[in-house]
Every structure is written in C-alpha cells, then in structure tokens.
Amino acid sequence: MAKTLYYDSGGLLEATINDGTYSGTSWSDSASMTNESRLVDQSISSAVTDFNNADALKITFPTSTALDFVALYFSASETDNISLYKLVATNTFSSAIDITSDFSAGWTVGEFSSASTTDWHLASTSGDVANLTEFIVGSKLAFEVQPDVGIGEQEIFGSDVKTSIGGVEYATKKHSSKSTFSLNFSNISQTFKNNLQSFEQSVQSYKKFIYSEDGTTGPFHYVRLDSPIQFAEVAFERYSASFTLREQLS
C-alpha cells in the first residue's frame, strides 16, 4: 500500500462530542463515560475512563462529513471490540466498520468505504474498553506517487547544553528526542497538489495526525506539519512539493 496521511479532514476537534449508550440501531444520551474529552485532546497520554460495553461516543458535525477511516491509540494492549457507526435515518445507525481484534499498544487504523453524514458514534461492542487515549476520523490522503528516493530523517535532541566560563558543558534533558521526516516530490499532478493543499489547510501546524509508511500496516508516526508545504510548477499542471513532519511524543 502507499504511504498515507490519516488526518482530521472533517473537523473532529470542532465537532460536538456526547457520551451515551447504544441499543440495536439507536443511540441514547447519558453520562456513561468519564474523561471522554481525552479522546480528542490531541494527546496520547491519558485514557478515557468508564468506556464500558454498549457505551458510545457520539460525534456530531455541523454539516454532512465524509469519513473513510478511524484510527485508535492504545497506551497498552487491549482485548475488546470497537465499532464506528454512521447515521442512516433519524436516530438510526449502521456499522461503518467493526474492529474486532486484540489491540496492541500504539495505533490501529481501519479503513472503510467512504460515507457522508452528520452523526457518527464510536462504540464498545464487546467488553469494557481501557487504555484508549485518542482517536482520529477523517478522509485519508494516500500518496499518488512515492516520494523521491532518500526521505530525510533526523533526530532532534531534547537536551539543553550550556557551557561555563571554564568550558565545562552542563546538559539538562528536557524531553526525549524527536524524529523529523523530510519528503520531496519532484513531479506530481494537479489533483495531488490540490489534495495536499486541502490537507495543509485542515491541519496547518495545529492538528496532529498520522503519517503511515504503508497504509493500514504502518509503521505509524504521530506527527505535526513542521512548516508550510513548498510547491513549484515544473511543467503544465505538474508540480514539485516538499514538506517536513515532526514527531510528537504525546
């Protein structure tokens, strides 16, 4: 599969989030979960609590929004079933994707046929969910071509080094090191350029997202866009593009 960006294309962070329960095809509002805001706080440090069997987190977008993937981050291994449901009629939902597996620590990404609606809900369909710290939904951006050979990867050290008058160095470790990924495309289509620009407008330097080296297989990197994408026209409706992604520690 192609290298892919899994990002919040529909405005998940701006959507209305409500916890509740589901029964059959319907959803009901209730204070069933605690700390549900942790699932959309752009941090993989803290988990939602009281996400029990038949609980469901409802996502309401202001307008009909197309989605084709869901990404889940677990801070530790977990054995439960999770489904994403889409609204098909008044308070009537059907499954968009069922993820029934033993979740390993880290990201799990599931893709499904694109569907558009205003309301979705993420539900536990078997067991009580623990260790779920973040999720992302949106429309993926799969690269139409591979980046040029030689993707740049560099470590950013998290240490602050000071030198005394006598030349002795003292180091303070502020955080673990981070990786950066520099991607260059020498010849892309107008369509892919437009898709990259839509992605850039959605995430800017604010929203975190997933860079996958190989579709739903990974490896997955939780990143930000480090700086604006640089485009240049190389021929009629053909462009070069370059950008850098910066790894996130939490």
mmCIF file of C-alpha atoms in Angstrom:
data_model
loop_
_atom_site.group_PDB
_atom_site.id
_atom_site.type_symbol
_atom_site.label_atom_id
_atom_site.label_comp_id
_atom_site.label_asym_id
_atom_site.label_seq_id
_atom_site.Cartn_x
_atom_site.Cartn_y
_atom_site.Cartn_z
ATOM 1 C CA MET A 1 0.000 0.000 0.000
ATOM 2 C CA ALA A 2 1.007 3.616 -0.436
ATOM 3 C CA LYS A 3 2.366 5.988 2.142
ATOM 4 C CA THR A 4 -0.667 7.659 3.682
ATOM 5 C CA LEU A 5 -1.654 10.606 5.843
ATOM 6 C CA TYR A 6 -4.513 9.897 8.248
ATOM 7 C CA TYR A 7 -5.771 13.276 9.428
ATOM 8 C CA ASP A 8 -8.789 15.135 10.779
ATOM 9 C CA SER A 9 -10.190 16.240 7.424
ATOM 10 C CA GLY A 10 -13.751 16.797 8.641
ATOM 11 C CA GLY A 11 -13.222 18.894 11.769
ATOM 12 C CA LEU A 12 -13.374 16.298 14.559
ATOM 13 C CA LEU A 13 -11.813 18.733 17.030
ATOM 14 C CA GLU A 14 -14.538 21.267 16.244
ATOM 15 C CA ALA A 15 -17.420 18.743 16.283
ATOM 16 C CA THR A 16 -19.841 18.239 19.175
ATOM 17 C CA ILE A 17 -18.974 15.213 21.314
ATOM 18 C CA ASN A 18 -21.532 13.494 23.589
ATOM 19 C CA ASP A 19 -21.262 10.279 25.578
ATOM 20 C CA GLY A 20 -24.152 7.867 25.683
ATOM 21 C CA THR A 21 -25.202 4.295 25.056
ATOM 22 C CA TYR A 22 -26.478 2.348 22.095
ATOM 23 C CA SER A 23 -29.084 -0.387 21.752
ATOM 24 C CA GLY A 24 -29.728 -2.072 18.441
ATOM 25 C CA THR A 25 -29.531 0.702 15.860
ATOM 26 C CA SER A 26 -30.302 3.661 18.150
ATOM 27 C CA TRP A 27 -28.200 5.908 20.399
ATOM 28 C CA SER A 28 -29.263 7.483 23.714
ATOM 29 C CA ASP A 29 -27.684 10.403 25.570
ATOM 30 C CA SER A 30 -26.358 9.605 29.046
ATOM 31 C CA ALA A 31 -23.395 10.426 31.265
ATOM 32 C CA SER A 32 -21.989 6.953 30.727
ATOM 33 C CA MET A 33 -18.281 7.794 30.347
ATOM 34 C CA THR A 34 -15.853 9.946 32.267
ATOM 35 C CA ASN A 35 -12.974 11.916 30.813
ATOM 36 C CA GLU A 36 -14.301 11.349 27.289
ATOM 37 C CA SER A 37 -12.715 14.642 26.190
ATOM 38 C CA ARG A 38 -9.340 12.904 26.446
ATOM 39 C CA LEU A 39 -10.173 11.040 23.238
ATOM 40 C CA VAL A 40 -9.981 14.247 21.188
ATOM 41 C CA ASP A 41 -7.441 16.341 23.123
ATOM 42 C CA GLN A 42 -4.503 15.738 20.744
ATOM 43 C CA SER A 43 -2.643 13.826 23.442
ATOM 44 C CA ILE A 44 -1.940 10.114 23.720
ATOM 45 C CA SER A 45 -1.024 10.354 27.405
ATOM 46 C CA SER A 46 -4.346 9.938 29.245
ATOM 47 C CA ALA A 47 -7.144 7.452 28.614
ATOM 48 C CA VAL A 48 -10.916 7.746 28.688
ATOM 49 C CA THR A 49 -12.486 6.023 31.704
ATOM 50 C CA ASP A 50 -15.746 4.116 32.192
ATOM 51 C CA PHE A 51 -15.969 3.257 28.483
ATOM 52 C CA ASN A 52 -17.978 0.122 29.110
ATOM 53 C CA ASN A 53 -19.782 -2.391 26.935
ATOM 54 C CA ALA A 54 -22.601 -0.706 24.917
ATOM 55 C CA ASP A 55 -21.258 2.775 25.658
ATOM 56 C CA ALA A 56 -20.900 5.026 22.622
ATOM 57 C CA LEU A 57 -19.303 8.401 21.968
ATOM 58 C CA LYS A 58 -21.417 10.411 19.512
ATOM 59 C CA ILE A 59 -19.737 12.818 17.093
ATOM 60 C CA THR A 60 -21.957 15.459 15.504
ATOM 61 C CA PHE A 61 -20.541 17.514 12.646
ATOM 62 C CA PRO A 62 -22.284 20.770 11.652
ATOM 63 C CA THR A 63 -22.710 19.501 8.074
ATOM 64 C CA SER A 64 -22.599 16.110 6.378
ATOM 65 C CA THR A 65 -18.982 14.948 6.564
ATOM 66 C CA ALA A 66 -17.259 12.214 4.579
ATOM 67 C CA LEU A 67 -15.148 9.711 6.507
ATOM 68 C CA ASP A 68 -13.251 6.633 5.335
ATOM 69 C CA PHE A 69 -11.010 5.680 8.271
ATOM 70 C CA VAL A 70 -10.826 5.505 12.046
ATOM 71 C CA ALA A 71 -7.539 5.460 13.977
ATOM 72 C CA LEU A 72 -7.331 4.352 17.616
ATOM 73 C CA TYR A 73 -4.397 4.741 20.018
ATOM 74 C CA PHE A 74 -3.998 2.391 22.974
ATOM 75 C CA SER A 75 -1.389 3.020 25.652
ATOM 76 C CA ALA A 76 -1.323 -0.714 26.458
ATOM 77 C CA SER A 77 -2.649 -3.888 24.892
ATOM 78 C CA GLU A 78 -6.418 -4.363 24.976
ATOM 79 C CA THR A 79 -8.874 -7.111 24.034
ATOM 80 C CA ASP A 80 -12.236 -5.621 23.105
ATOM 81 C CA ASN A 81 -14.335 -4.919 20.027
ATOM 82 C CA ILE A 82 -14.918 -1.354 18.835
ATOM 83 C CA SER A 83 -17.191 -0.192 16.010
ATOM 84 C CA LEU A 84 -17.806 3.102 14.253
ATOM 85 C CA TYR A 85 -21.449 3.700 13.346
ATOM 86 C CA LYS A 86 -22.928 6.157 10.844
ATOM 87 C CA LEU A 87 -26.350 7.824 10.859
ATOM 88 C CA VAL A 88 -28.618 6.495 8.090
ATOM 89 C CA ALA A 89 -32.012 7.808 9.296
ATOM 90 C CA THR A 90 -33.382 9.669 12.312
ATOM 91 C CA ASN A 91 -31.573 8.122 15.303
ATOM 92 C CA THR A 92 -30.867 5.035 13.223
ATOM 93 C CA PHE A 93 -27.243 3.976 12.843
ATOM 94 C CA SER A 94 -25.492 1.249 10.892
ATOM 95 C CA SER A 95 -21.953 -0.009 11.216
ATOM 96 C CA ALA A 96 -19.297 1.629 9.034
ATOM 97 C CA ILE A 97 -16.515 -0.598 10.379
ATOM 98 C CA ASP A 98 -16.104 -3.225 13.099
ATOM 99 C CA ILE A 99 -12.613 -3.618 14.539
ATOM 100 C CA THR A 100 -12.565 -6.961 16.270
ATOM 101 C CA SER A 101 -9.059 -7.805 17.319
ATOM 102 C CA ASP A 102 -6.558 -7.801 20.129
ATOM 103 C CA PHE A 103 -5.239 -4.250 20.136
ATOM 104 C CA SER A 104 -1.520 -3.781 20.628
ATOM 105 C CA ALA A 105 -0.095 -0.699 22.289
ATOM 106 C CA GLY A 106 0.135 2.060 19.677
ATOM 107 C CA TRP A 107 -2.015 2.996 16.698
ATOM 108 C CA THR A 108 -4.554 0.750 14.988
ATOM 109 C CA VAL A 109 -6.045 2.083 11.739
ATOM 110 C CA GLY A 110 -9.118 0.730 9.978
ATOM 111 C CA GLU A 111 -10.365 1.858 6.561
ATOM 112 C CA PHE A 112 -13.896 1.555 5.146
ATOM 113 C CA SER A 113 -15.900 2.702 2.138
ATOM 114 C CA SER A 114 -16.350 6.465 2.244
ATOM 115 C CA ALA A 115 -19.671 7.609 3.676
ATOM 116 C CA SER A 116 -21.106 11.064 4.424
ATOM 117 C CA THR A 117 -23.422 12.024 7.268
ATOM 118 C CA THR A 118 -23.606 14.462 10.168
ATOM 119 C CA ASP A 119 -23.693 11.982 13.079
ATOM 120 C CA TRP A 120 -21.348 9.123 13.928
ATOM 121 C CA HIS A 121 -20.671 7.199 17.092
ATOM 122 C CA LEU A 122 -17.730 5.159 18.364
ATOM 123 C CA ALA A 123 -18.975 2.228 20.424
ATOM 124 C CA SER A 124 -17.688 -0.614 22.551
ATOM 125 C CA THR A 125 -19.414 -3.692 21.168
ATOM 126 C CA SER A 126 -17.726 -6.239 23.432
ATOM 127 C CA GLY A 127 -16.216 -5.693 26.856
ATOM 128 C CA ASP A 128 -15.104 -2.634 28.799
ATOM 129 C CA VAL A 129 -12.535 -0.558 26.933
ATOM 130 C CA ALA A 130 -9.409 0.505 28.802
ATOM 131 C CA ASN A 131 -6.211 2.250 27.721
ATOM 132 C CA LEU A 132 -7.820 4.111 24.790
ATOM 133 C CA THR A 133 -6.247 7.578 24.772
ATOM 134 C CA GLU A 134 -7.045 9.116 21.377
ATOM 135 C CA PHE A 135 -8.901 8.574 18.136
ATOM 136 C CA ILE A 136 -8.946 10.277 14.750
ATOM 137 C CA VAL A 137 -11.523 10.057 11.964
ATOM 138 C CA GLY A 138 -11.425 11.633 8.533
ATOM 139 C CA SER A 139 -10.712 11.004 4.865
ATOM 140 C CA LYS A 140 -7.234 9.632 4.269
ATOM 141 C CA LEU A 141 -4.720 11.056 1.818
ATOM 142 C CA ALA A 142 -2.819 8.250 0.081
ATOM 143 C CA PHE A 143 0.185 9.401 -1.931
ATOM 144 C CA GLU A 144 -0.417 9.028 -5.670
ATOM 145 C CA VAL A 145 3.329 8.520 -6.159
ATOM 146 C CA GLN A 146 6.150 7.641 -3.829
ATOM 147 C CA PRO A 147 8.318 10.493 -2.561
ATOM 148 C CA ASP A 148 11.711 10.891 -4.206
ATOM 149 C CA VAL A 149 14.340 8.382 -3.106
ATOM 150 C CA GLY A 150 16.092 9.492 0.039
ATOM 151 C CA ILE A 151 13.414 10.543 2.557
ATOM 152 C CA GLY A 152 15.312 12.623 5.080
ATOM 153 C CA GLU A 153 15.088 11.516 8.710
ATOM 154 C CA GLN A 154 16.743 13.454 11.504
ATOM 155 C CA GLU A 155 16.727 13.355 15.287
ATOM 156 C CA ILE A 156 16.027 16.482 17.336
ATOM 157 C CA PHE A 157 17.730 16.104 20.695
ATOM 158 C CA GLY A 158 15.782 17.075 23.785
ATOM 159 C CA SER A 159 18.794 18.279 25.780
ATOM 160 C CA ASP A 160 19.788 21.850 26.571
ATOM 161 C CA VAL A 161 23.570 22.187 26.778
ATOM 162 C CA LYS A 162 25.201 25.165 28.495
ATOM 163 C CA THR A 163 28.941 25.900 28.642
ATOM 164 C CA SER A 164 30.538 27.508 31.673
ATOM 165 C CA ILE A 165 33.217 30.197 31.563
ATOM 166 C CA GLY A 166 35.778 27.450 32.119
ATOM 167 C CA GLY A 167 34.494 25.465 29.123
ATOM 168 C CA VAL A 168 32.694 22.771 31.103
ATOM 169 C CA GLU A 169 29.450 21.670 29.479
ATOM 170 C CA TYR A 170 26.307 21.049 31.527
ATOM 171 C CA ALA A 171 23.303 19.333 29.979
ATOM 172 C CA THR A 172 19.665 19.317 31.032
ATOM 173 C CA LYS A 173 17.399 16.756 29.421
ATOM 174 C CA LYS A 174 14.049 18.417 28.758
ATOM 175 C CA HIS A 175 12.415 15.611 26.799
ATOM 176 C CA SER A 176 13.167 12.535 24.715
ATOM 177 C CA SER A 177 14.482 13.018 21.205
ATOM 178 C CA LYS A 178 12.072 13.538 18.302
ATOM 179 C CA SER A 179 12.342 12.483 14.669
ATOM 180 C CA THR A 180 11.665 14.651 11.638
ATOM 181 C CA PHE A 181 10.775 13.299 8.200
ATOM 182 C CA SER A 182 11.533 15.369 5.089
ATOM 183 C CA LEU A 183 9.567 14.334 1.983
ATOM 184 C CA ASN A 184 10.162 15.615 -1.536
ATOM 185 C CA PHE A 185 8.176 15.052 -4.721
ATOM 186 C CA SER A 186 9.726 16.158 -7.991
ATOM 187 C CA ASN A 187 6.659 15.666 -10.229
ATOM 188 C CA ILE A 188 3.057 15.438 -9.018
ATOM 189 C CA SER A 189 -0.331 16.063 -10.647
ATOM 190 C CA GLN A 190 -2.655 18.998 -10.166
ATOM 191 C CA THR A 191 -5.034 16.666 -8.306
ATOM 192 C CA PHE A 192 -2.433 15.532 -5.783
ATOM 193 C CA LYS A 193 -1.309 19.143 -5.312
ATOM 194 C CA ASN A 194 -4.909 20.130 -4.568
ATOM 195 C CA ASN A 195 -5.224 17.254 -2.097
ATOM 196 C CA LEU A 196 -2.021 18.284 -0.323
ATOM 197 C CA GLN A 197 -3.269 21.864 -0.106
ATOM 198 C CA SER A 198 -6.586 20.694 1.404
ATOM 199 C CA PHE A 199 -4.637 18.623 3.918
ATOM 200 C CA GLU A 200 -2.415 21.592 4.757
ATOM 201 C CA GLN A 201 -5.424 23.874 5.276
ATOM 202 C CA SER A 202 -7.029 21.308 7.593
ATOM 203 C CA VAL A 203 -4.089 20.591 9.876
ATOM 204 C CA GLN A 204 -1.807 23.646 9.483
ATOM 205 C CA SER A 205 0.710 23.457 12.352
ATOM 206 C CA TYR A 206 -2.109 22.929 14.868
ATOM 207 C CA LYS A 207 -3.581 19.470 14.394
ATOM 208 C CA LYS A 208 -1.625 16.279 14.930
ATOM 209 C CA PHE A 209 -2.078 13.390 12.508
ATOM 210 C CA ILE A 210 -0.630 10.036 11.471
ATOM 211 C CA TYR A 211 1.989 9.505 8.800
ATOM 212 C CA SER A 212 1.997 5.846 7.768
ATOM 213 C CA GLU A 213 4.838 4.334 5.807
ATOM 214 C CA ASP A 214 2.479 1.716 4.348
ATOM 215 C CA GLY A 215 -1.272 2.299 4.654
ATOM 216 C CA THR A 216 -3.017 0.445 7.474
ATOM 217 C CA THR A 217 0.083 -1.708 8.010
ATOM 218 C CA GLY A 218 2.375 1.081 9.225
ATOM 219 C CA PRO A 219 4.750 1.804 10.824
ATOM 220 C CA PHE A 220 2.744 4.755 12.134
ATOM 221 C CA HIS A 221 4.212 8.086 13.204
ATOM 222 C CA TYR A 222 2.225 10.646 15.228
ATOM 223 C CA VAL A 223 3.328 13.987 13.772
ATOM 224 C CA ARG A 224 2.667 17.647 13.042
ATOM 225 C CA LEU A 225 3.311 19.562 9.845
ATOM 226 C CA ASP A 226 6.572 21.336 10.650
ATOM 227 C CA SER A 227 6.192 24.215 8.162
ATOM 228 C CA PRO A 228 4.080 25.190 5.127
ATOM 229 C CA ILE A 229 4.329 22.902 2.090
ATOM 230 C CA GLN A 230 6.556 24.290 -0.643
ATOM 231 C CA PHE A 231 5.161 23.960 -4.196
ATOM 232 C CA ALA A 232 6.739 24.890 -7.529
ATOM 233 C CA GLU A 233 5.410 24.435 -11.063
ATOM 234 C CA VAL A 234 7.741 22.236 -13.135
ATOM 235 C CA ALA A 235 5.556 21.829 -16.258
ATOM 236 C CA PHE A 236 1.980 22.495 -17.305
ATOM 237 C CA GLU A 237 -0.188 21.302 -14.369
ATOM 238 C CA ARG A 238 2.781 19.397 -12.913
ATOM 239 C CA TYR A 239 4.410 20.434 -9.643
ATOM 240 C CA SER A 240 7.148 19.701 -7.177
ATOM 241 C CA ALA A 241 6.357 19.632 -3.459
ATOM 242 C CA SER A 242 8.365 19.335 -0.268
ATOM 243 C CA PHE A 243 7.458 19.310 3.404
ATOM 244 C CA THR A 244 8.715 18.151 6.801
ATOM 245 C CA LEU A 245 6.834 16.239 9.505
ATOM 246 C CA ARG A 246 7.826 16.494 13.173
ATOM 247 C CA GLU A 247 7.252 13.561 15.535
ATOM 248 C CA GLN A 248 5.088 14.079 18.615
ATOM 249 C CA LEU A 249 5.925 12.492 21.964
ATOM 250 C CA SER A 250 2.419 12.738 23.423
#
